[in-house]
Amino acid sequence: MRIPIQSVTPETGHAEVCGWVHEVRDLGGLAFFLIRDRTGIIQVTIPKKKASEAVLAAAKKVSRESVVRIAGTIKAMEKAPGGRELVPDTFEIVNLAETPLPLDVSEKVGAELDTRLDARFLDVRRPRVAAVFQIRSAAMHAAHNYFHKKGFISITTPKIVAAATEGGTELFPIAYFDKEAFLNQSPQLYKQMLMAGGFEKVCEIGPIFRAEEHNTTKHLNEATSIDIEVSYADHHEVMRILEDLIVKIYEYVNRSCSDQLANLECTDFTVPKAPFTRLPYREAIEIAQRTCSEPIQYGDDISAAAEHAIGDEMGSHYFITDWPTEIRPYYAMPYEDDPSICKAFDLMHPRMELSSGAERVHQYDLLVQQIKKKGLNPESFEFYLRPFRYGMPPHAGWGLGAERLIMTMLGLSNVREAVLFPRDMHRLVP
Ligand code: ATP
Ligand code: MG
C-alpha cells in the first residue's frame, strides 16, 4: 500500500511510494532518484550491482516528471532529504513523461510568469507554488469556519444577471438565449435582497467578473469575493467583523501551514493586530498630499500612488472611513448630520485595497433618490428596489478580495500568483 512520502521515516522498514521523478543522478555504481509527491521528497538509491534487471531497466528508461511506483527497504541516510532513503525491490513506471519538459519543476531553471501559467499543471507541482494554494485553501477554510461559527447563512447568488450592480461599463455581456445578460460583477444586490428575506447574516465566497481593461499586478478579470451582509448592523459593526476575520484567517494559516510558510520562505509573515486604525478619508487625503508625488484633492478617488504613500505612513492594515458620498456607490448610507459624507469604508493593506463596505441605504425613497443622483435609471433596478418597499431592515456589509488577501498575506508580487488559472485581458487559456 502506498504511503505519503512525508510519513516515511528511518524506522518505516518496507515502504511503497508513488510520485513524480523530481531529479535523476547517475554516479556510475549508484543511481539516485528524488521522488516527490504532494507531501515531500524521498531519495531512492539503486546500487547497480545488487539491483534486479527489472529495476535497472526501469531506472534507465524513466524521465523526469514521470509517475512511478517504487517499493523497497527504508534505510537511515543522514545526507538524504528527511534523513532516509529507499532502496527499491520494484520500480514501476506508471506513466512516462515526454521530454523535454515545458517547465523545470525542480526550479533549477527559472521561468517567466507567462511560461509558468501556460504550463500551470507543471508549475503547481513545484512545492513553493503548491504551498500558495494549500495556504489559500486553509484561509478559505478558516473563513467558512468563522462564518459558520458566527451564525451566517452561506448563500450562492446568480452569476448570470440582467443588470449591472453599479451601472458601470465593467461588465462582460453574454448571450442568454434571446436576451442580453451579463456576468455579475458583485453579489451586492442579491445579498441585500436577502436582508429583506430575513436571513439576517449572509456570506458568500464566489466569483466576480470585471471587464476592466486594467493591466496591473492587482487586477484580475475573474476574481473571488468573500462577501457578507448583516441586518441591524452599522458600518462600525461590520468593520469589527472584517478585522476579526482577517486576524482569524492569519492565525489559522500561522497554526496550520508552517511547512508551507517555510517552503515559501515567508519570513515576514505576521498576524496583524486588531483593532485596525480607522483613518477618515479627509485625513488620508492630507497624508497623500504631504507624502505622495502625484497631486490629489479632497473628492478624488485614491490612486495607486496615493494608496502606497498612505500605506507607507500607516505601516499595517487600516480602514479608510467617512468617504465623500459622491465617489461611493448609491447604496452607501450618507451620514444624517452631513450627507456629503457616507458610512462607507475600505479595508487597506499597506500595499493595496482589500475590501470595500458600508452601511447601506435601507429607505426606498432615499435609495431611489441616490440612484438618480448617480445618473442611473431606477427602472432598471426594479427587481432590487421592490424588497425595499416591504419591510427592509437596516443593514451593512462588505466584499473582500480573496486573491488580494492571499497576495498581501504571502508577499506575492503579482495577484496572478494567488489564482490557479488567472483571467486577464490576455489570458483565457488554460
Ligand atoms: P480597485 O479600486 O482596487 O480596482 P474596487 O474598489 O474596484 O478595487 P470593489 O468593487 O470595491 O473593488 O471590490 C471589493 C474588493 O474585491 C476589492 O477591494 C478587491 O479586493 C476585490 N476586487 C475587486 N475587483 C478586483 C479585480 N479586478 N481583481 C482582483 N480583486 C478585485
Ligand atoms: Mg472598492
CSV table of C-alpha atoms and ligand atoms in Angstrom, one decimal:
chain,number,residue,atom,x,y,z
A,1,MET,CA,0.0,0.0,0.0
A,2,ARG,CA,1.2,3.4,-1.0
A,3,ILE,CA,2.2,5.8,1.9
A,4,PRO,CA,2.7,9.5,1.7
A,5,ILE,CA,6.3,10.4,1.3
A,6,GLN,CA,6.3,12.8,4.3
A,7,SER,CA,5.3,9.9,6.7
A,8,VAL,CA,8.2,7.7,5.6
A,9,THR,CA,10.8,7.7,8.5
A,10,PRO,CA,14.0,5.8,9.0
A,11,GLU,CA,12.0,3.4,11.1
A,12,THR,CA,9.4,2.6,8.4
A,13,GLY,CA,11.0,-0.6,7.3
A,14,HIS,CA,9.4,-1.6,4.0
A,15,ALA,CA,7.5,1.0,2.1
A,16,GLU,CA,5.8,1.7,-1.2
A,17,VAL,CA,5.7,5.3,-2.5
A,18,CYS,CA,4.1,6.9,-5.6
A,19,GLY,CA,5.1,10.2,-7.1
A,20,TRP,CA,7.0,12.1,-9.8
A,21,VAL,CA,10.6,11.7,-10.6
A,22,HIS,CA,12.0,15.1,-9.4
A,23,GLU,CA,15.6,14.5,-10.1
A,24,VAL,CA,17.9,11.9,-11.6
A,25,ARG,CA,21.6,11.5,-10.8
A,26,ASP,CA,23.8,8.7,-12.1
A,27,LEU,CA,27.1,8.2,-10.3
A,28,GLY,CA,28.4,5.1,-12.1
A,29,GLY,CA,27.9,2.4,-9.5
A,30,LEU,CA,25.0,4.2,-7.8
A,31,ALA,CA,21.9,5.8,-9.3
A,32,PHE,CA,19.9,8.3,-7.3
A,33,PHE,CA,16.4,9.5,-7.8
A,34,LEU,CA,14.4,12.1,-5.9
A,35,ILE,CA,10.8,11.1,-5.9
A,36,ARG,CA,8.2,13.8,-5.0
A,37,ASP,CA,4.6,13.6,-4.0
A,38,ARG,CA,2.3,16.3,-2.6
A,39,THR,CA,3.8,15.8,0.9
A,40,GLY,CA,7.5,15.7,0.3
A,41,ILE,CA,10.6,14.2,-1.3
A,42,ILE,CA,12.4,11.0,-0.8
A,43,GLN,CA,15.7,9.7,-2.2
A,44,VAL,CA,15.7,6.4,-4.0
A,45,THR,CA,19.1,4.8,-4.2
A,46,ILE,CA,19.9,2.0,-6.6
A,47,PRO,CA,23.2,0.1,-6.1
A,48,LYS,CA,23.6,-1.1,-9.6
A,49,LYS,CA,25.4,-4.3,-8.7
A,50,LYS,CA,22.8,-5.6,-6.3
A,51,ALA,CA,19.6,-4.3,-8.1
A,52,SER,CA,17.4,-6.6,-10.2
A,53,GLU,CA,17.3,-6.4,-14.0
A,54,ALA,CA,13.8,-5.1,-13.9
A,55,VAL,CA,14.7,-2.2,-11.5
A,56,LEU,CA,17.7,-1.3,-13.6
A,57,ALA,CA,15.8,-1.3,-16.9
A,58,ALA,CA,13.1,1.0,-15.4
A,59,ALA,CA,15.6,3.3,-13.8
A,60,LYS,CA,17.4,3.6,-17.2
A,61,LYS,CA,14.3,4.4,-19.1
A,62,VAL,CA,12.5,6.7,-16.8
A,63,SER,CA,12.4,10.5,-17.5
A,64,ARG,CA,11.9,13.4,-15.1
A,65,GLU,CA,8.3,14.1,-14.0
A,66,SER,CA,7.3,10.5,-15.0
A,67,VAL,CA,4.9,8.9,-12.5
A,68,VAL,CA,6.5,6.0,-10.7
A,69,ARG,CA,5.5,3.4,-8.1
A,70,ILE,CA,8.5,2.2,-6.1
A,71,ALA,CA,8.7,-0.3,-3.2
A,72,GLY,CA,11.6,-1.3,-1.1
A,73,THR,CA,13.6,-1.0,2.1
A,74,ILE,CA,13.9,2.2,4.1
A,75,LYS,CA,17.3,3.0,5.5
A,76,ALA,CA,18.5,5.8,7.6
A,77,MET,CA,20.7,8.2,5.5
A,78,GLU,CA,21.8,11.4,7.1
A,79,LYS,CA,22.6,13.3,3.9
A,80,ALA,CA,19.3,12.5,2.1
A,81,PRO,CA,16.1,14.6,2.4
A,82,GLY,CA,14.2,13.6,5.6
A,83,GLY,CA,17.2,11.6,6.8
A,84,ARG,CA,16.2,8.4,5.0
A,85,GLU,CA,16.4,6.7,1.6
A,86,LEU,CA,14.5,4.0,-0.2
A,87,VAL,CA,16.4,1.0,-1.8
A,88,PRO,CA,14.0,-0.5,-4.3
A,89,ASP,CA,12.8,-4.1,-4.9
A,90,THR,CA,10.4,-2.9,-7.5
A,91,PHE,CA,10.4,0.2,-9.7
A,92,GLU,CA,7.3,0.6,-11.9
A,93,ILE,CA,6.9,3.4,-14.5
A,94,VAL,CA,3.2,4.2,-14.2
A,95,ASN,CA,3.3,6.9,-16.8
A,96,LEU,CA,6.3,8.1,-18.7
A,97,ALA,CA,6.7,11.9,-19.2
A,98,GLU,CA,7.7,13.2,-22.5
A,99,THR,CA,11.0,15.2,-22.9
A,100,PRO,CA,11.9,18.0,-22.9
A,101,LEU,CA,9.5,19.3,-20.2
A,102,PRO,CA,7.8,22.7,-20.9
A,103,LEU,CA,8.9,23.8,-17.4
A,104,ASP,CA,11.5,22.7,-14.9
A,105,VAL,CA,9.7,21.6,-11.8
A,106,SER,CA,12.8,21.4,-9.7
A,107,GLU,CA,13.3,25.2,-10.2
A,108,LYS,CA,16.9,24.9,-11.2
A,109,VAL,CA,15.9,26.8,-14.3
A,110,GLY,CA,13.8,29.9,-13.6
A,111,ALA,CA,10.8,30.8,-15.8
A,112,GLU,CA,8.7,33.9,-16.6
A,113,LEU,CA,5.2,34.0,-15.1
A,114,ASP,CA,3.7,33.7,-18.6
A,115,THR,CA,5.6,30.4,-19.3
A,116,ARG,CA,4.6,29.2,-15.8
A,117,LEU,CA,0.9,30.0,-16.3
A,118,ASP,CA,0.9,28.3,-19.8
A,119,ALA,CA,2.1,25.1,-18.1
A,120,ARG,CA,0.3,25.7,-14.8
A,121,PHE,CA,-0.3,21.9,-14.2
A,122,LEU,CA,3.5,21.6,-14.0
A,123,ASP,CA,4.0,24.9,-12.2
A,124,VAL,CA,1.8,23.8,-9.4
A,125,ARG,CA,3.8,20.6,-8.9
A,126,ARG,CA,6.6,23.0,-7.6
A,127,PRO,CA,6.4,22.7,-3.8
A,128,ARG,CA,6.7,26.5,-3.5
A,129,VAL,CA,3.8,27.1,-5.8
A,130,ALA,CA,1.7,24.3,-4.3
A,131,ALA,CA,2.3,25.9,-0.9
A,132,VAL,CA,0.4,29.1,-2.0
A,133,PHE,CA,-2.7,27.1,-2.9
A,134,GLN,CA,-2.5,24.9,0.2
A,135,ILE,CA,-2.4,28.2,2.2
A,136,ARG,CA,-5.3,29.6,0.1
A,137,SER,CA,-7.3,26.5,0.8
A,138,ALA,CA,-6.6,26.8,4.6
A,139,ALA,CA,-7.5,30.5,4.5
A,140,MET,CA,-10.9,29.8,2.8
A,141,HIS,CA,-11.5,27.0,5.3
A,142,ALA,CA,-10.8,29.5,8.1
A,143,ALA,CA,-13.3,32.0,6.6
A,144,HIS,CA,-16.1,29.4,6.1
A,145,ASN,CA,-15.5,28.2,9.7
A,146,TYR,CA,-15.6,31.7,11.1
A,147,PHE,CA,-18.9,32.5,9.3
A,148,HIS,CA,-20.4,29.2,10.3
A,149,LYS,CA,-19.5,29.7,14.0
A,150,LYS,CA,-20.9,33.3,13.9
A,151,GLY,CA,-24.3,32.0,12.6
A,152,PHE,CA,-24.0,33.3,9.0
A,153,ILE,CA,-26.1,31.6,6.3
A,154,SER,CA,-23.9,30.7,3.4
A,155,ILE,CA,-25.6,31.5,0.1
A,156,THR,CA,-24.9,31.4,-3.6
A,157,THR,CA,-26.3,34.1,-5.8
A,158,PRO,CA,-26.6,34.1,-9.6
A,159,LYS,CA,-23.6,34.9,-11.7
A,160,ILE,CA,-25.7,35.4,-14.8
A,161,VAL,CA,-27.7,38.6,-14.4
A,162,ALA,CA,-29.7,41.1,-16.3
A,163,ALA,CA,-28.5,44.4,-14.8
A,164,ALA,CA,-25.3,45.9,-13.6
A,165,THR,CA,-24.7,46.3,-9.9
A,166,GLU,CA,-23.5,49.9,-10.2
A,167,GLY,CA,-24.5,50.6,-13.8
A,168,GLY,CA,-20.9,50.8,-14.9
A,169,THR,CA,-19.4,49.6,-18.1
A,170,GLU,CA,-17.2,47.0,-16.4
A,171,LEU,CA,-19.5,44.1,-17.4
A,172,PHE,CA,-19.0,41.1,-19.6
A,173,PRO,CA,-22.0,40.7,-21.9
A,174,ILE,CA,-23.1,37.1,-22.6
A,175,ALA,CA,-25.6,35.6,-25.0
A,176,TYR,CA,-28.5,34.2,-22.9
A,177,PHE,CA,-31.0,32.7,-25.3
A,178,ASP,CA,-32.6,35.7,-27.0
A,179,LYS,CA,-31.8,38.1,-24.2
A,180,GLU,CA,-28.9,40.2,-23.3
A,181,ALA,CA,-27.3,39.2,-20.0
A,182,PHE,CA,-24.1,39.8,-18.1
A,183,LEU,CA,-21.7,38.1,-15.8
A,184,ASN,CA,-22.2,39.6,-12.3
A,185,GLN,CA,-19.6,42.0,-11.0
A,186,SER,CA,-20.7,41.6,-7.4
A,187,PRO,CA,-23.3,39.8,-5.3
A,188,GLN,CA,-24.2,43.2,-3.7
A,189,LEU,CA,-27.8,43.5,-4.9
A,190,TYR,CA,-28.7,39.9,-4.1
A,191,LYS,CA,-27.2,39.8,-0.6
A,192,GLN,CA,-29.1,43.0,0.2
A,193,MET,CA,-32.4,41.4,-1.1
A,194,LEU,CA,-31.8,38.6,1.3
A,195,MET,CA,-31.8,41.1,4.1
A,196,ALA,CA,-35.4,41.7,3.1
A,197,GLY,CA,-35.7,37.9,3.0
A,198,GLY,CA,-35.0,37.7,6.7
A,199,PHE,CA,-31.7,35.8,6.6
A,200,GLU,CA,-30.1,38.5,8.8
A,201,LYS,CA,-26.4,37.3,8.3
A,202,VAL,CA,-25.3,36.0,4.9
A,203,CYS,CA,-22.0,35.2,3.5
A,204,GLU,CA,-20.9,34.1,0.0
A,205,ILE,CA,-17.5,33.1,-1.3
A,206,GLY,CA,-17.8,33.2,-5.1
A,207,PRO,CA,-16.6,34.6,-8.4
A,208,ILE,CA,-17.0,38.1,-9.5
A,209,PHE,CA,-16.4,39.3,-13.1
A,210,ARG,CA,-14.9,42.7,-14.0
A,211,ALA,CA,-14.5,43.7,-17.6
A,212,GLU,CA,-11.9,46.3,-16.6
A,213,GLU,CA,-9.2,46.9,-19.1
A,214,HIS,CA,-6.6,47.0,-16.4
A,215,ASN,CA,-3.2,45.6,-16.8
A,216,THR,CA,-1.9,45.8,-13.3
A,217,THR,CA,-0.4,43.3,-10.8
A,218,LYS,CA,-3.6,43.6,-8.6
A,219,HIS,CA,-6.5,43.3,-11.0
A,220,LEU,CA,-8.0,40.1,-12.5
A,221,ASN,CA,-11.0,39.9,-14.8
A,222,GLU,CA,-12.3,37.0,-12.8
A,223,ALA,CA,-11.7,37.2,-9.0
A,224,THR,CA,-13.1,35.6,-5.9
A,225,SER,CA,-15.0,37.7,-3.5
A,226,ILE,CA,-15.7,37.0,0.2
A,227,ASP,CA,-18.9,38.8,0.9
A,228,ILE,CA,-21.1,39.4,3.9
A,229,GLU,CA,-24.3,41.3,4.7
A,230,VAL,CA,-25.7,41.7,8.2
A,231,SER,CA,-29.1,43.1,9.3
A,232,TYR,CA,-29.4,45.6,12.1
A,233,ALA,CA,-25.6,46.2,11.8
A,234,ASP,CA,-24.0,49.5,11.1
A,235,HIS,CA,-20.7,50.2,9.4
A,236,HIS,CA,-18.8,50.0,12.7
A,237,GLU,CA,-20.1,46.5,13.4
A,238,VAL,CA,-19.2,45.1,10.0
A,239,MET,CA,-15.7,46.7,10.2
A,240,ARG,CA,-15.2,44.8,13.5
A,241,ILE,CA,-16.3,41.6,11.9
A,242,LEU,CA,-13.9,42.2,9.0
A,243,GLU,CA,-10.8,42.9,11.1
A,244,ASP,CA,-11.7,39.9,13.3
A,245,LEU,CA,-12.0,37.6,10.3
A,246,ILE,CA,-8.6,38.8,8.9
A,247,VAL,CA,-6.9,38.1,12.2
A,248,LYS,CA,-8.6,34.7,12.5
A,249,ILE,CA,-7.5,33.7,8.9
A,250,TYR,CA,-3.9,34.8,9.6
A,251,GLU,CA,-3.9,32.9,12.9
A,252,TYR,CA,-5.3,29.7,11.3
A,253,VAL,CA,-2.7,29.9,8.5
A,254,ASN,CA,0.1,30.5,11.0
A,255,ARG,CA,-1.1,27.5,13.0
A,256,SER,CA,-1.8,25.0,10.3
A,257,CYS,CA,0.6,25.9,7.4
A,258,SER,CA,4.0,26.1,9.0
A,259,ASP,CA,5.6,23.8,6.4
A,260,GLN,CA,4.0,25.8,3.5
A,261,LEU,CA,5.2,29.1,5.0
A,262,ALA,CA,8.7,27.6,5.4
A,263,ASN,CA,8.6,26.4,1.8
A,264,LEU,CA,7.7,29.9,0.6
A,265,GLU,CA,10.4,31.4,2.8
A,266,CYS,CA,7.7,33.7,4.0
A,267,THR,CA,9.8,35.2,6.8
A,268,ASP,CA,7.8,38.4,7.3
A,269,PHE,CA,4.5,36.6,8.0
A,270,THR,CA,3.0,38.3,11.0
A,271,VAL,CA,-0.5,38.1,12.3
A,272,PRO,CA,-2.0,41.6,12.2
A,273,LYS,CA,-3.3,43.1,15.5
A,274,ALA,CA,-6.9,44.3,15.8
A,275,PRO,CA,-8.4,46.9,16.1
A,276,PHE,CA,-7.0,48.4,12.9
A,277,THR,CA,-6.7,52.1,12.7
A,278,ARG,CA,-9.8,54.0,11.4
A,279,LEU,CA,-8.5,56.8,9.2
A,280,PRO,CA,-11.1,59.2,7.9
A,281,TYR,CA,-10.9,59.9,4.2
A,282,ARG,CA,-10.1,63.6,4.8
A,283,GLU,CA,-7.0,62.7,6.8
A,284,ALA,CA,-6.0,60.0,4.3
A,285,ILE,CA,-6.0,62.7,1.6
A,286,GLU,CA,-3.9,65.0,3.8
A,287,ILE,CA,-1.3,62.3,4.2
A,288,ALA,CA,-1.2,61.7,0.5
A,289,GLN,CA,-0.9,65.5,-0.2
A,290,ARG,CA,2.1,65.5,2.1
A,291,THR,CA,3.9,62.4,1.1
A,292,CYS,CA,2.8,61.5,-2.5
A,293,SER,CA,4.4,63.0,-5.5
A,294,GLU,CA,1.1,62.8,-7.5
A,295,PRO,CA,-1.3,65.7,-6.8
A,296,ILE,CA,-4.5,64.7,-5.1
A,297,GLN,CA,-7.6,66.6,-3.8
A,298,TYR,CA,-10.4,66.1,-1.4
A,299,GLY,CA,-13.1,64.3,-3.5
A,300,ASP,CA,-10.7,62.3,-5.7
A,301,ASP,CA,-10.5,58.6,-5.8
A,302,ILE,CA,-7.4,57.3,-4.1
A,303,SER,CA,-4.9,56.4,-6.8
A,304,ALA,CA,-2.5,53.5,-6.6
A,305,ALA,CA,0.4,56.0,-5.9
A,306,ALA,CA,-1.6,57.6,-3.1
A,307,GLU,CA,-2.6,54.2,-1.7
A,308,HIS,CA,1.2,53.4,-1.4
A,309,ALA,CA,2.1,56.7,0.1
A,310,ILE,CA,-0.7,56.4,2.8
A,311,GLY,CA,0.2,52.7,3.3
A,312,ASP,CA,3.8,53.6,3.9
A,313,GLU,CA,2.8,56.0,6.6
A,314,MET,CA,0.3,53.6,8.2
A,315,GLY,CA,2.5,50.6,8.2
A,316,SER,CA,-0.1,47.9,8.8
A,317,HIS,CA,-3.8,47.1,8.0
A,318,TYR,CA,-6.1,50.1,8.4
A,319,PHE,CA,-9.6,51.4,7.4
A,320,ILE,CA,-10.3,54.5,5.4
A,321,THR,CA,-13.7,55.7,6.6
A,322,ASP,CA,-16.2,58.5,6.1
A,323,TRP,CA,-15.9,58.9,2.3
A,324,PRO,CA,-17.4,61.6,0.2
A,325,THR,CA,-20.9,60.3,-0.8
A,326,GLU,CA,-20.3,61.5,-4.4
A,327,ILE,CA,-17.5,58.9,-5.0
A,328,ARG,CA,-19.2,55.9,-3.4
A,329,PRO,CA,-22.0,53.8,-4.8
A,330,TYR,CA,-25.6,54.8,-4.5
A,331,TYR,CA,-26.3,52.1,-1.8
A,332,ALA,CA,-23.8,53.6,0.7
A,333,MET,CA,-25.6,55.4,3.6
A,334,PRO,CA,-25.0,59.1,3.9
A,335,TYR,CA,-24.5,60.5,7.4
A,336,GLU,CA,-27.7,62.0,8.8
A,337,ASP,CA,-25.9,65.2,10.1
A,338,ASP,CA,-23.7,65.6,7.0
A,339,PRO,CA,-25.0,63.8,3.8
A,340,SER,CA,-21.9,64.9,1.9
A,341,ILE,CA,-20.0,62.1,3.5
A,342,CYS,CA,-21.2,58.5,3.9
A,343,LYS,CA,-20.8,55.4,6.1
A,344,ALA,CA,-18.6,53.6,3.6
A,345,PHE,CA,-15.1,52.2,4.3
A,346,ASP,CA,-12.2,50.5,2.6
A,347,LEU,CA,-10.0,48.0,4.4
A,348,MET,CA,-6.4,48.7,3.3
A,349,HIS,CA,-3.3,46.6,3.4
A,350,PRO,CA,-0.2,49.0,3.2
A,351,ARG,CA,0.2,47.7,-0.4
A,352,MET,CA,-3.4,48.0,-1.7
A,353,GLU,CA,-7.2,48.0,-1.1
A,354,LEU,CA,-8.5,44.6,0.2
A,355,SER,CA,-12.2,45.3,0.8
A,356,SER,CA,-14.9,47.9,0.4
A,357,GLY,CA,-18.0,48.1,2.5
A,358,ALA,CA,-20.7,50.3,4.0
A,359,GLU,CA,-23.8,50.7,6.0
A,360,ARG,CA,-26.4,50.6,3.2
A,361,VAL,CA,-29.3,52.8,2.5
A,362,HIS,CA,-32.4,50.8,3.6
A,363,GLN,CA,-35.1,53.5,2.9
A,364,TYR,CA,-36.8,53.2,-0.5
A,365,ASP,CA,-37.2,56.9,-1.2
A,366,LEU,CA,-33.6,57.8,-0.3
A,367,LEU,CA,-32.3,54.9,-2.4
A,368,VAL,CA,-34.3,55.9,-5.5
A,369,GLN,CA,-33.0,59.5,-5.0
A,370,GLN,CA,-29.4,58.3,-4.8
A,371,ILE,CA,-29.7,56.1,-7.8
A,372,LYS,CA,-31.0,59.1,-9.8
A,373,LYS,CA,-28.2,61.3,-8.5
A,374,LYS,CA,-25.7,58.8,-10.0
A,375,GLY,CA,-27.4,59.3,-13.3
A,376,LEU,CA,-28.8,55.8,-13.3
A,377,ASN,CA,-32.4,54.8,-14.1
A,378,PRO,CA,-34.3,53.3,-11.1
A,379,GLU,CA,-36.5,51.3,-13.6
A,380,SER,CA,-33.6,49.1,-14.4
A,381,PHE,CA,-33.2,48.3,-10.7
A,382,GLU,CA,-36.9,47.5,-10.2
A,383,PHE,CA,-36.2,43.9,-9.0
A,384,TYR,CA,-33.7,45.2,-6.5
A,385,LEU,CA,-35.8,48.2,-5.3
A,386,ARG,CA,-39.0,46.1,-4.7
A,387,PRO,CA,-37.8,44.5,-1.5
A,388,PHE,CA,-37.2,47.9,0.0
A,389,ARG,CA,-40.9,48.6,-0.2
A,390,TYR,CA,-42.0,45.7,2.0
A,391,GLY,CA,-40.0,45.8,5.2
A,392,MET,CA,-36.3,46.1,4.7
A,393,PRO,CA,-34.2,46.0,7.9
A,394,PRO,CA,-31.2,48.4,8.2
A,395,HIS,CA,-28.1,46.5,7.2
A,396,ALA,CA,-24.4,46.7,6.4
A,397,GLY,CA,-21.8,44.6,4.7
A,398,TRP,CA,-18.6,44.3,2.7
A,399,GLY,CA,-16.8,42.4,-0.1
A,400,LEU,CA,-13.2,41.2,0.4
A,401,GLY,CA,-11.0,40.1,-2.5
A,402,ALA,CA,-9.6,36.6,-1.8
A,403,GLU,CA,-6.7,36.9,-4.2
A,404,ARG,CA,-5.5,40.2,-2.8
A,405,LEU,CA,-5.8,38.8,0.7
A,406,ILE,CA,-3.5,35.9,-0.2
A,407,MET,CA,-1.2,38.1,-2.2
A,408,THR,CA,-0.6,40.5,0.6
A,409,MET,CA,-0.5,37.8,3.3
A,410,LEU,CA,2.3,36.0,1.5
A,411,GLY,CA,4.1,39.0,0.0
A,412,LEU,CA,3.4,37.8,-3.6
A,413,SER,CA,4.4,40.3,-6.2
A,414,ASN,CA,1.5,39.6,-8.6
A,415,VAL,CA,-2.1,38.7,-7.9
A,416,ARG,CA,-1.9,36.1,-10.7
A,417,GLU,CA,0.3,34.1,-8.3
A,418,ALA,CA,-2.7,33.7,-6.0
A,419,VAL,CA,-5.1,32.2,-8.5
A,420,LEU,CA,-4.7,28.9,-10.3
A,421,PHE,CA,-5.9,29.9,-13.7
A,422,PRO,CA,-5.9,33.7,-13.9
A,423,ARG,CA,-8.1,35.5,-16.3
A,424,ASP,CA,-6.8,38.8,-17.6
A,425,MET,CA,-7.0,40.8,-20.8
A,426,HIS,CA,-4.5,38.5,-22.5
A,427,ARG,CA,-5.2,35.2,-20.8
A,428,LEU,CA,-8.2,32.9,-21.4
A,429,VAL,CA,-6.3,29.6,-21.8
A,430,PRO,CA,-5.6,27.4,-19.9
B,1,ATP,P1,-9.8,48.8,-7.1
B,1,ATP,O1,-10.2,50.2,-6.9
B,1,ATP,O2,-8.6,48.4,-6.4
B,1,ATP,O3,-9.8,48.4,-8.5
B,1,ATP,P2,-12.5,48.3,-6.5
B,1,ATP,O4,-12.8,49.4,-5.5
B,1,ATP,O5,-13.0,48.5,-7.9
B,1,ATP,O6,-11.0,47.9,-6.4
B,1,ATP,P3,-14.6,46.8,-5.2
B,1,ATP,O7,-15.7,46.9,-6.2
B,1,ATP,O8,-14.7,47.7,-4.0
B,1,ATP,O9,-13.2,46.9,-5.9
B,1,ATP,O10,-14.5,45.2,-4.8
B,1,ATP,C1,-14.2,44.8,-3.4
B,1,ATP,C2,-12.9,44.0,-3.4
B,1,ATP,O11,-12.9,43.0,-4.3
B,1,ATP,C3,-11.7,44.9,-3.7
B,1,ATP,O12,-11.3,45.6,-2.6
B,1,ATP,C4,-10.7,43.8,-4.1
B,1,ATP,O13,-10.1,43.2,-3.0
B,1,ATP,C5,-11.6,42.8,-4.8
B,1,ATP,N1,-11.6,43.1,-6.3
B,1,ATP,C6,-12.4,43.9,-7.0
B,1,ATP,N2,-12.0,44.0,-8.2
B,1,ATP,C7,-11.0,43.1,-8.4
B,1,ATP,C8,-10.2,42.8,-9.5
B,1,ATP,N3,-10.4,43.2,-10.7
B,1,ATP,N4,-9.2,41.9,-9.3
B,1,ATP,C9,-8.9,41.4,-8.1
B,1,ATP,N5,-9.7,41.7,-7.0
B,1,ATP,C10,-10.7,42.6,-7.1
B,2,MG,MG,-13.5,49.3,-3.6
